[in-house]
Amino acid sequence: MISKQLANQIVEQTMLRLHRNINVVHTNGRILASGDRLRVESIHGGARIVVETEKVLIITEENNHLFKNAKPGINLPIFFQNELVGVIGITGNPDDIAEWAPLVQLTTEMMVHQALIASQSELKRKMRETIFEDLMNQQPLQKVKERLSKIGFFHAPPFYAITLDVDATLMAYQSFVEHMEDFFIHESVIFGRYQLNEHFILVSGMDVKAIIDKLTLLLTQVRKYFTVRIGIGQPVQTLEKAAHSYETAKNAIEYGDKTKTINFFEEVEVFSLLKKSDSPEALLFTNRTLKDLNNKLIHTLVVYFLNNQQLANCSEELGIHRHTLTYRLNQIHELTGYNPTIFQDAIILQIAIWLKNKEK
């Protein structure tokens, strides 16, 4: 139905252009808004007939007495999605306004459509975000399931929680959530805004390849307006574990490669175990382990580990001779006490590098 606020907007905008008195009437016959404020809240007898018949009613000087609290003019039904939602009345000589009355009706229906669609979208948006928040807080699943069908989410495993870190300084005229509403209009997903710059997607019944394809297409469309980094959490088989999937998705963002747009939790799972990387103990360990290494030697270690300790591949990527690489590795051994070619020592050096990168 038409709200009082919307009715006032219709009256204001229409009268501004027509210079005629306009009444917007509720389906119960009560005038919601009017250029003649004394008529607001009164019952319009002519509008009641329009509601009953769903047809245009013309009131003249001759038949005016038949309709309570009515004046000469034309009263037209207002529809939204084939349902009568109100009546708009134009005061004046019917002969003078008959030609453009249908245009007023059409314009009003367009305004009502836009406002009610926006209202429905906002309602669905809040419902999605409430459902997601309940899942994160591990509310009883039966309570959540009752609302899932209302938003078109048909829950089937596996479930993937995804978090999107959106640069708020690059927001365009259309919000990121509004864009996702258009993008996922035919998909069984829950999406919305969860934190200040944090947006979520909960995917049902899709495999990893399909998810990546979908997200890649989304990024292609929004790249012009938004800077986005995506974290994909571990798949779970029940909605009760959606909170775990989302937690791992956030870890994928936090600990993932900052140069990559999409990060999987599996890629950072080991490093995510080191959440206390900013603790005094972690800082002491990092400084003690790497303090005598210059940037060249640290970079050598990074490339060495990225190449799975393969001397040939590492020396080629660094652009140095294999003997030079061996010399540098020996230097690292001498300076730190840990031999990067030995598995147990390599683990310690790798963790120290991870922690050092986490400080940045």
mmCIF file of C-alpha atoms in Angstrom:
data_model
loop_
_atom_site.group_PDB
_atom_site.id
_atom_site.type_symbol
_atom_site.label_atom_id
_atom_site.label_comp_id
_atom_site.label_asym_id
_atom_site.label_seq_id
_atom_site.Cartn_x
_atom_site.Cartn_y
_atom_site.Cartn_z
ATOM 1 C CA MET A 1 0.000 0.000 0.000
ATOM 2 C CA ILE A 2 0.997 3.626 -0.443
ATOM 3 C CA SER A 3 2.551 5.167 2.652
ATOM 4 C CA LYS A 4 1.765 8.666 3.869
ATOM 5 C CA GLN A 5 5.309 9.762 3.074
ATOM 6 C CA LEU A 6 5.073 8.491 -0.499
ATOM 7 C CA ALA A 7 1.634 10.071 -0.891
ATOM 8 C CA ASN A 8 3.022 13.468 0.116
ATOM 9 C CA GLN A 9 5.851 13.094 -2.407
ATOM 10 C CA ILE A 10 3.382 12.271 -5.181
ATOM 11 C CA VAL A 11 1.189 15.278 -4.338
ATOM 12 C CA GLU A 12 4.160 17.627 -4.106
ATOM 13 C CA GLN A 13 5.799 16.512 -7.366
ATOM 14 C CA THR A 14 2.557 16.348 -9.347
ATOM 15 C CA MET A 15 1.176 19.691 -8.208
ATOM 16 C CA LEU A 16 4.515 21.328 -8.965
ATOM 17 C CA ARG A 17 4.000 20.500 -12.627
ATOM 18 C CA LEU A 18 0.214 20.612 -13.047
ATOM 19 C CA HIS A 19 -0.762 23.488 -10.787
ATOM 20 C CA ARG A 20 -3.895 21.530 -9.874
ATOM 21 C CA ASN A 21 -5.000 20.141 -6.544
ATOM 22 C CA ILE A 22 -4.086 16.468 -6.171
ATOM 23 C CA ASN A 23 -5.403 13.943 -3.644
ATOM 24 C CA VAL A 24 -3.786 10.592 -2.945
ATOM 25 C CA VAL A 25 -6.198 8.223 -1.234
ATOM 26 C CA HIS A 26 -5.724 4.982 0.690
ATOM 27 C CA THR A 27 -7.657 1.879 -0.395
ATOM 28 C CA ASN A 28 -9.928 2.401 2.613
ATOM 29 C CA GLY A 29 -11.009 5.770 1.192
ATOM 30 C CA ARG A 30 -9.005 7.925 3.591
ATOM 31 C CA ILE A 31 -7.125 10.840 2.024
ATOM 32 C CA LEU A 32 -3.409 10.379 2.747
ATOM 33 C CA ALA A 33 -2.136 13.587 1.154
ATOM 34 C CA SER A 34 -3.686 16.578 -0.587
ATOM 35 C CA GLY A 35 -2.887 20.054 -1.795
ATOM 36 C CA ASP A 36 -5.844 21.050 0.379
ATOM 37 C CA ARG A 37 -4.501 20.065 3.794
ATOM 38 C CA LEU A 38 -7.910 20.418 5.423
ATOM 39 C CA ARG A 39 -9.044 17.335 3.492
ATOM 40 C CA VAL A 40 -6.235 15.078 4.756
ATOM 41 C CA GLU A 41 -7.481 12.152 6.888
ATOM 42 C CA SER A 42 -11.087 12.644 5.730
ATOM 43 C CA ILE A 43 -12.976 9.980 3.786
ATOM 44 C CA HIS A 44 -13.303 10.528 0.047
ATOM 45 C CA GLY A 45 -16.604 9.022 -1.116
ATOM 46 C CA GLY A 46 -15.604 9.012 -4.780
ATOM 47 C CA ALA A 47 -12.321 7.215 -4.094
ATOM 48 C CA ARG A 48 -14.230 4.465 -2.310
ATOM 49 C CA ILE A 49 -16.200 3.797 -5.485
ATOM 50 C CA VAL A 50 -12.934 3.637 -7.457
ATOM 51 C CA VAL A 51 -11.570 1.077 -4.969
ATOM 52 C CA GLU A 52 -14.685 -1.066 -5.316
ATOM 53 C CA THR A 53 -14.845 -0.944 -9.116
ATOM 54 C CA GLU A 54 -11.145 -0.454 -9.921
ATOM 55 C CA LYS A 55 -12.309 1.950 -12.633
ATOM 56 C CA VAL A 56 -11.941 5.660 -13.331
ATOM 57 C CA LEU A 57 -14.626 7.834 -11.735
ATOM 58 C CA ILE A 58 -15.523 11.253 -13.132
ATOM 59 C CA ILE A 59 -17.236 13.623 -10.721
ATOM 60 C CA THR A 60 -19.055 16.633 -12.132
ATOM 61 C CA GLU A 61 -21.032 19.522 -10.694
ATOM 62 C CA GLU A 62 -24.166 17.528 -11.481
ATOM 63 C CA ASN A 63 -23.289 14.300 -9.613
ATOM 64 C CA ASN A 64 -21.012 15.750 -6.982
ATOM 65 C CA HIS A 65 -23.712 15.447 -4.311
ATOM 66 C CA LEU A 66 -23.623 11.652 -4.628
ATOM 67 C CA PHE A 67 -20.116 11.350 -3.190
ATOM 68 C CA LYS A 68 -19.229 12.359 0.353
ATOM 69 C CA ASN A 69 -16.430 14.922 0.716
ATOM 70 C CA ALA A 70 -15.770 14.967 -3.021
ATOM 71 C CA LYS A 71 -15.259 17.751 -5.547
ATOM 72 C CA PRO A 72 -15.506 17.804 -9.325
ATOM 73 C CA GLY A 73 -12.576 16.097 -10.954
ATOM 74 C CA ILE A 74 -11.255 12.724 -12.104
ATOM 75 C CA ASN A 75 -10.319 9.879 -9.757
ATOM 76 C CA LEU A 76 -8.124 7.084 -11.072
ATOM 77 C CA PRO A 77 -7.030 3.723 -9.619
ATOM 78 C CA ILE A 78 -3.332 3.169 -8.918
ATOM 79 C CA PHE A 79 -1.955 -0.334 -9.443
ATOM 80 C CA PHE A 80 1.265 -2.025 -8.396
ATOM 81 C CA GLN A 81 1.947 -5.470 -9.867
ATOM 82 C CA ASN A 82 -1.734 -5.773 -10.841
ATOM 83 C CA GLU A 83 -2.915 -4.976 -7.315
ATOM 84 C CA LEU A 84 -4.852 -1.834 -6.420
ATOM 85 C CA VAL A 85 -2.772 0.163 -3.948
ATOM 86 C CA GLY A 86 -4.513 3.527 -3.920
ATOM 87 C CA VAL A 87 -6.392 6.224 -5.788
ATOM 88 C CA ILE A 88 -5.226 9.537 -7.207
ATOM 89 C CA GLY A 89 -7.747 12.344 -7.603
ATOM 90 C CA ILE A 90 -7.306 15.454 -9.747
ATOM 91 C CA THR A 91 -9.550 18.342 -8.758
ATOM 92 C CA GLY A 92 -11.032 20.449 -11.551
ATOM 93 C CA ASN A 93 -13.383 20.527 -14.488
ATOM 94 C CA PRO A 94 -13.253 16.993 -15.971
ATOM 95 C CA ASP A 95 -13.360 18.422 -19.510
ATOM 96 C CA ASP A 96 -10.203 20.436 -18.838
ATOM 97 C CA ILE A 97 -8.161 17.587 -17.329
ATOM 98 C CA ALA A 98 -9.447 14.518 -19.180
ATOM 99 C CA GLU A 99 -6.731 14.640 -21.834
ATOM 100 C CA TRP A 100 -3.771 14.378 -19.486
ATOM 101 C CA ALA A 101 -5.354 12.538 -16.518
ATOM 102 C CA PRO A 102 -4.127 9.123 -17.821
ATOM 103 C CA LEU A 103 -0.589 10.535 -17.950
ATOM 104 C CA VAL A 104 -0.898 11.547 -14.290
ATOM 105 C CA GLN A 105 -2.097 8.023 -13.521
ATOM 106 C CA LEU A 106 0.854 6.481 -15.383
ATOM 107 C CA THR A 107 3.382 8.803 -13.757
ATOM 108 C CA THR A 108 1.977 8.066 -10.313
ATOM 109 C CA GLU A 109 2.136 4.324 -10.904
ATOM 110 C CA MET A 110 5.769 4.687 -11.965
ATOM 111 C CA MET A 111 6.582 6.596 -8.769
ATOM 112 C CA VAL A 112 4.740 4.006 -6.674
ATOM 113 C CA HIS A 113 6.495 1.152 -8.478
ATOM 114 C CA GLN A 114 9.921 2.661 -7.920
ATOM 115 C CA ALA A 115 9.244 3.381 -4.241
ATOM 116 C CA LEU A 116 7.685 0.005 -3.439
ATOM 117 C CA ILE A 117 10.336 -1.963 -5.333
ATOM 118 C CA ALA A 118 13.015 -0.055 -3.400
ATOM 119 C CA SER A 119 11.159 -0.777 -0.166
ATOM 120 C CA GLN A 120 10.904 -4.482 -0.979
ATOM 121 C CA SER A 121 14.600 -4.589 -1.897
ATOM 122 C CA GLU A 122 15.526 -2.948 1.390
ATOM 123 C CA LEU A 123 13.351 -5.419 3.288
ATOM 124 C CA LYS A 124 14.994 -8.391 1.545
ATOM 125 C CA ARG A 125 18.417 -6.855 2.119
ATOM 126 C CA LYS A 126 17.794 -6.547 5.852
ATOM 127 C CA MET A 127 16.399 -10.083 5.961
ATOM 128 C CA ARG A 128 19.499 -11.492 4.231
ATOM 129 C CA GLU A 129 21.807 -9.668 6.610
ATOM 130 C CA THR A 130 19.754 -10.757 9.649
ATOM 131 C CA ILE A 131 19.829 -14.389 8.501
ATOM 132 C CA PHE A 132 23.585 -14.220 7.982
ATOM 133 C CA GLU A 133 24.108 -12.606 11.382
ATOM 134 C CA ASP A 134 22.003 -15.351 13.001
ATOM 135 C CA LEU A 135 24.132 -17.987 11.266
ATOM 136 C CA MET A 136 27.304 -16.301 12.479
ATOM 137 C CA ASN A 137 25.901 -16.219 16.023
ATOM 138 C CA GLN A 138 24.851 -19.868 15.641
ATOM 139 C CA GLN A 139 21.181 -19.254 16.344
ATOM 140 C CA PRO A 140 18.825 -22.290 16.174
ATOM 141 C CA LEU A 141 18.793 -23.418 12.559
ATOM 142 C CA GLN A 142 15.040 -24.022 12.420
ATOM 143 C CA LYS A 143 14.448 -20.345 13.090
ATOM 144 C CA VAL A 144 16.783 -19.422 10.215
ATOM 145 C CA LYS A 145 15.433 -21.978 7.734
ATOM 146 C CA GLU A 146 11.928 -20.507 7.932
ATOM 147 C CA ARG A 147 13.249 -17.293 6.364
ATOM 148 C CA LEU A 148 15.647 -18.792 3.835
ATOM 149 C CA SER A 149 12.942 -19.771 1.346
ATOM 150 C CA LYS A 150 11.558 -16.219 1.432
ATOM 151 C CA ILE A 151 14.786 -14.919 -0.086
ATOM 152 C CA GLY A 152 15.162 -17.756 -2.579
ATOM 153 C CA PHE A 153 18.009 -19.593 -0.823
ATOM 154 C CA PHE A 154 17.688 -23.335 -1.283
ATOM 155 C CA HIS A 155 20.226 -24.806 1.082
ATOM 156 C CA ALA A 156 22.180 -27.726 -0.312
ATOM 157 C CA PRO A 157 25.778 -28.615 0.570
ATOM 158 C CA PRO A 158 28.528 -27.769 0.185
ATOM 159 C CA PHE A 159 28.348 -24.273 1.635
ATOM 160 C CA TYR A 160 31.104 -21.762 0.978
ATOM 161 C CA ALA A 161 31.338 -18.506 2.910
ATOM 162 C CA ILE A 162 33.104 -15.712 1.080
ATOM 163 C CA THR A 163 34.181 -12.316 2.327
ATOM 164 C CA LEU A 164 34.828 -9.311 0.124
ATOM 165 C CA ASP A 165 36.997 -6.421 1.255
ATOM 166 C CA VAL A 166 35.721 -3.404 -0.703
ATOM 167 C CA ASP A 167 37.569 -0.103 -0.875
ATOM 168 C CA ALA A 168 34.966 2.337 0.447
ATOM 169 C CA THR A 169 36.775 5.379 -0.961
ATOM 170 C CA LEU A 170 35.966 4.211 -4.487
ATOM 171 C CA MET A 171 32.209 3.781 -3.991
ATOM 172 C CA ALA A 172 30.294 4.771 -7.134
ATOM 173 C CA TYR A 173 26.750 6.087 -7.321
ATOM 174 C CA GLN A 174 25.388 2.540 -6.909
ATOM 175 C CA SER A 175 26.409 0.713 -3.752
ATOM 176 C CA PHE A 176 28.264 -2.565 -3.984
ATOM 177 C CA VAL A 177 25.373 -4.448 -2.379
ATOM 178 C CA GLU A 178 22.965 -3.041 -4.973
ATOM 179 C CA HIS A 179 25.263 -4.266 -7.714
ATOM 180 C CA MET A 180 25.352 -7.730 -6.153
ATOM 181 C CA GLU A 181 21.548 -7.731 -6.051
ATOM 182 C CA ASP A 182 21.503 -7.387 -9.821
ATOM 183 C CA PHE A 183 24.378 -9.821 -10.319
ATOM 184 C CA PHE A 184 22.984 -12.645 -8.143
ATOM 185 C CA ILE A 185 19.323 -12.136 -9.011
ATOM 186 C CA HIS A 186 18.941 -15.721 -10.291
ATOM 187 C CA GLU A 187 21.367 -17.432 -7.881
ATOM 188 C CA SER A 188 20.805 -19.275 -4.596
ATOM 189 C CA VAL A 189 23.134 -17.158 -2.473
ATOM 190 C CA ILE A 190 22.935 -14.912 0.567
ATOM 191 C CA PHE A 191 24.906 -11.714 0.303
ATOM 192 C CA GLY A 192 25.082 -8.327 1.945
ATOM 193 C CA ARG A 193 27.078 -6.015 4.148
ATOM 194 C CA TYR A 194 28.336 -7.331 7.457
ATOM 195 C CA GLN A 195 30.941 -4.842 8.634
ATOM 196 C CA LEU A 196 32.054 -1.350 7.554
ATOM 197 C CA ASN A 197 33.876 -2.423 4.371
ATOM 198 C CA GLU A 198 33.181 -6.119 4.663
ATOM 199 C CA HIS A 199 30.665 -7.792 2.386
ATOM 200 C CA PHE A 200 29.696 -11.449 2.540
ATOM 201 C CA ILE A 201 28.447 -14.119 0.171
ATOM 202 C CA LEU A 202 27.157 -17.514 1.302
ATOM 203 C CA VAL A 203 27.022 -19.963 -1.601
ATOM 204 C CA SER A 204 24.959 -23.136 -1.664
ATOM 205 C CA GLY A 205 25.500 -26.219 -3.803
ATOM 206 C CA MET A 206 28.226 -24.880 -6.114
ATOM 207 C CA ASP A 207 31.636 -26.393 -6.778
ATOM 208 C CA VAL A 208 34.862 -24.418 -6.565
ATOM 209 C CA LYS A 209 35.230 -23.930 -10.309
ATOM 210 C CA ALA A 210 31.725 -22.501 -10.639
ATOM 211 C CA ILE A 211 32.369 -20.155 -7.711
ATOM 212 C CA ILE A 212 35.636 -18.896 -9.191
ATOM 213 C CA ASP A 213 34.001 -18.355 -12.589
ATOM 214 C CA LYS A 214 31.169 -16.412 -10.967
ATOM 215 C CA LEU A 215 33.460 -14.269 -8.830
ATOM 216 C CA THR A 216 35.796 -13.578 -11.745
ATOM 217 C CA LEU A 217 32.846 -12.307 -13.776
ATOM 218 C CA LEU A 218 31.708 -10.154 -10.840
ATOM 219 C CA LEU A 219 35.193 -8.641 -10.486
ATOM 220 C CA THR A 220 35.287 -7.899 -14.205
ATOM 221 C CA GLN A 221 32.053 -5.944 -13.934
ATOM 222 C CA VAL A 222 32.914 -3.915 -10.823
ATOM 223 C CA ARG A 223 36.631 -3.300 -11.435
ATOM 224 C CA LYS A 224 35.900 0.136 -12.876
ATOM 225 C CA TYR A 225 34.234 1.362 -9.684
ATOM 226 C CA PHE A 226 35.554 -0.789 -6.841
ATOM 227 C CA THR A 227 38.784 -2.245 -5.534
ATOM 228 C CA VAL A 228 37.913 -5.682 -4.162
ATOM 229 C CA ARG A 229 39.839 -8.495 -2.477
ATOM 230 C CA ILE A 230 38.092 -11.806 -1.924
ATOM 231 C CA GLY A 231 38.634 -14.548 0.637
ATOM 232 C CA ILE A 232 37.047 -17.981 0.140
ATOM 233 C CA GLY A 233 36.590 -20.083 3.257
ATOM 234 C CA GLN A 234 36.634 -23.821 3.794
ATOM 235 C CA PRO A 235 33.573 -25.678 2.477
ATOM 236 C CA VAL A 236 31.191 -27.045 5.124
ATOM 237 C CA GLN A 237 28.403 -29.587 4.772
ATOM 238 C CA THR A 238 25.833 -27.996 7.093
ATOM 239 C CA LEU A 239 24.574 -24.479 7.677
ATOM 240 C CA GLU A 240 25.366 -24.852 11.357
ATOM 241 C CA LYS A 241 29.047 -24.653 10.393
ATOM 242 C CA ALA A 242 28.679 -21.574 8.171
ATOM 243 C CA ALA A 243 30.323 -19.451 10.875
ATOM 244 C CA HIS A 244 33.461 -21.614 10.653
ATOM 245 C CA SER A 245 33.570 -21.208 6.870
ATOM 246 C CA TYR A 246 33.261 -17.440 7.220
ATOM 247 C CA GLU A 247 35.981 -17.272 9.843
ATOM 248 C CA THR A 248 38.344 -19.094 7.499
ATOM 249 C CA ALA A 249 37.304 -16.760 4.661
ATOM 250 C CA LYS A 250 38.370 -13.780 6.790
ATOM 251 C CA ASN A 251 41.675 -15.507 7.488
ATOM 252 C CA ALA A 252 42.160 -15.942 3.750
ATOM 253 C CA ILE A 253 41.810 -12.166 3.345
ATOM 254 C CA GLU A 254 43.994 -11.311 6.325
ATOM 255 C CA TYR A 255 46.853 -13.715 5.664
ATOM 256 C CA GLY A 256 46.556 -14.117 1.901
ATOM 257 C CA ASP A 257 48.789 -12.645 -0.768
ATOM 258 C CA LYS A 258 47.975 -8.922 -0.936
ATOM 259 C CA THR A 259 48.759 -8.857 -4.635
ATOM 260 C CA LYS A 260 46.109 -11.491 -5.407
ATOM 261 C CA THR A 261 42.435 -10.655 -5.830
ATOM 262 C CA ILE A 262 41.118 -14.062 -4.744
ATOM 263 C CA ASN A 263 42.643 -16.018 -1.856
ATOM 264 C CA PHE A 264 41.659 -19.445 -0.533
ATOM 265 C CA PHE A 265 41.955 -20.372 3.135
ATOM 266 C CA GLU A 266 43.819 -23.545 2.194
ATOM 267 C CA GLU A 267 46.640 -21.366 0.866
ATOM 268 C CA VAL A 268 47.161 -19.687 4.247
ATOM 269 C CA GLU A 269 45.951 -22.363 6.644
ATOM 270 C CA VAL A 270 49.353 -22.977 8.239
ATOM 271 C CA PHE A 271 50.117 -19.290 8.540
ATOM 272 C CA SER A 272 46.702 -18.581 10.056
ATOM 273 C CA LEU A 273 47.693 -20.740 12.991
ATOM 274 C CA LEU A 274 50.214 -18.026 13.880
ATOM 275 C CA LYS A 275 47.564 -15.477 14.882
ATOM 276 C CA LYS A 276 49.693 -14.202 17.750
ATOM 277 C CA SER A 277 52.286 -12.948 15.288
ATOM 278 C CA ASP A 278 52.261 -9.480 16.883
ATOM 279 C CA SER A 279 52.945 -10.819 20.366
ATOM 280 C CA PRO A 280 56.236 -9.875 22.086
ATOM 281 C CA GLU A 281 57.345 -13.501 21.892
ATOM 282 C CA ALA A 282 56.719 -13.667 18.130
ATOM 283 C CA LEU A 283 58.546 -10.389 17.516
ATOM 284 C CA LEU A 284 61.479 -11.545 19.647
ATOM 285 C CA PHE A 285 61.663 -14.837 17.717
ATOM 286 C CA THR A 286 61.584 -13.056 14.333
ATOM 287 C CA ASN A 287 64.217 -10.498 15.264
ATOM 288 C CA ARG A 288 66.469 -13.103 16.855
ATOM 289 C CA THR A 289 66.239 -15.432 13.856
ATOM 290 C CA LEU A 290 66.618 -12.918 11.034
ATOM 291 C CA LYS A 291 68.378 -9.962 12.656
ATOM 292 C CA ASP A 292 71.763 -10.597 10.973
ATOM 293 C CA LEU A 293 70.342 -11.082 7.481
ATOM 294 C CA ASN A 294 70.266 -8.226 5.013
ATOM 295 C CA ASN A 295 67.423 -7.704 2.523
ATOM 296 C CA LYS A 296 69.300 -9.582 -0.223
ATOM 297 C CA LEU A 297 69.666 -12.708 1.888
ATOM 298 C CA ILE A 298 66.060 -12.546 3.114
ATOM 299 C CA HIS A 299 64.840 -12.212 -0.483
ATOM 300 C CA THR A 300 67.019 -15.165 -1.423
ATOM 301 C CA LEU A 301 65.330 -17.229 1.300
ATOM 302 C CA VAL A 302 61.851 -16.206 0.122
ATOM 303 C CA VAL A 303 62.570 -17.210 -3.478
ATOM 304 C CA TYR A 304 64.319 -20.393 -2.346
ATOM 305 C CA PHE A 305 61.287 -21.538 -0.381
ATOM 306 C CA LEU A 306 58.859 -20.494 -3.130
ATOM 307 C CA ASN A 307 60.809 -22.786 -5.454
ATOM 308 C CA ASN A 308 60.554 -25.700 -3.012
ATOM 309 C CA GLN A 309 64.294 -25.555 -2.218
ATOM 310 C CA GLN A 310 65.164 -26.369 -5.824
ATOM 311 C CA LEU A 311 68.578 -24.787 -6.491
ATOM 312 C CA ALA A 312 68.281 -24.675 -10.280
ATOM 313 C CA ASN A 313 64.848 -23.048 -10.315
ATOM 314 C CA CYS A 314 65.755 -20.602 -7.565
ATOM 315 C CA SER A 315 69.028 -19.462 -9.147
ATOM 316 C CA GLU A 316 67.260 -18.977 -12.473
ATOM 317 C CA GLU A 317 64.543 -16.821 -10.911
ATOM 318 C CA LEU A 318 67.109 -14.769 -8.989
ATOM 319 C CA GLY A 319 69.283 -14.438 -12.089
ATOM 320 C CA ILE A 320 72.412 -15.677 -10.340
ATOM 321 C CA HIS A 321 74.777 -18.617 -10.774
ATOM 322 C CA ARG A 322 73.994 -21.771 -8.829
ATOM 323 C CA HIS A 323 77.315 -21.465 -6.967
ATOM 324 C CA THR A 324 76.378 -17.922 -5.902
ATOM 325 C CA LEU A 325 73.079 -19.233 -4.530
ATOM 326 C CA THR A 326 74.886 -21.966 -2.603
ATOM 327 C CA TYR A 327 77.249 -19.337 -1.171
ATOM 328 C CA ARG A 328 74.309 -17.223 -0.005
ATOM 329 C CA LEU A 329 72.610 -20.214 1.622
ATOM 330 C CA ASN A 330 75.838 -20.986 3.467
ATOM 331 C CA GLN A 331 75.953 -17.356 4.623
ATOM 332 C CA ILE A 332 72.421 -17.660 5.984
ATOM 333 C CA HIS A 333 73.427 -20.824 7.831
ATOM 334 C CA GLU A 334 76.427 -19.106 9.388
ATOM 335 C CA LEU A 335 74.530 -15.942 10.385
ATOM 336 C CA THR A 336 71.395 -17.576 11.801
ATOM 337 C CA GLY A 337 72.547 -21.000 12.891
ATOM 338 C CA TYR A 338 69.803 -22.567 10.749
ATOM 339 C CA ASN A 339 70.589 -24.439 7.553
ATOM 340 C CA PRO A 340 67.875 -23.660 4.933
ATOM 341 C CA THR A 341 68.649 -26.903 3.073
ATOM 342 C CA ILE A 342 67.646 -29.010 6.091
ATOM 343 C CA PHE A 343 63.906 -29.563 6.545
ATOM 344 C CA GLN A 344 63.649 -28.807 10.288
ATOM 345 C CA ASP A 345 65.780 -25.651 10.024
ATOM 346 C CA ALA A 346 63.915 -24.520 6.885
ATOM 347 C CA ILE A 347 60.621 -24.611 8.796
ATOM 348 C CA ILE A 348 61.997 -22.254 11.448
ATOM 349 C CA LEU A 349 63.335 -19.823 8.832
ATOM 350 C CA GLN A 350 60.073 -19.961 6.857
ATOM 351 C CA ILE A 351 57.977 -19.169 9.938
ATOM 352 C CA ALA A 352 60.286 -16.265 10.802
ATOM 353 C CA ILE A 353 59.827 -14.842 7.292
ATOM 354 C CA TRP A 354 56.059 -15.265 7.494
ATOM 355 C CA LEU A 355 55.975 -13.409 10.784
ATOM 356 C CA LYS A 356 58.232 -10.667 9.436
ATOM 357 C CA ASN A 357 55.924 -10.169 6.432
ATOM 358 C CA LYS A 358 52.932 -10.080 8.795
ATOM 359 C CA GLU A 359 54.478 -7.082 10.573
ATOM 360 C CA LYS A 360 54.347 -5.014 7.372
#
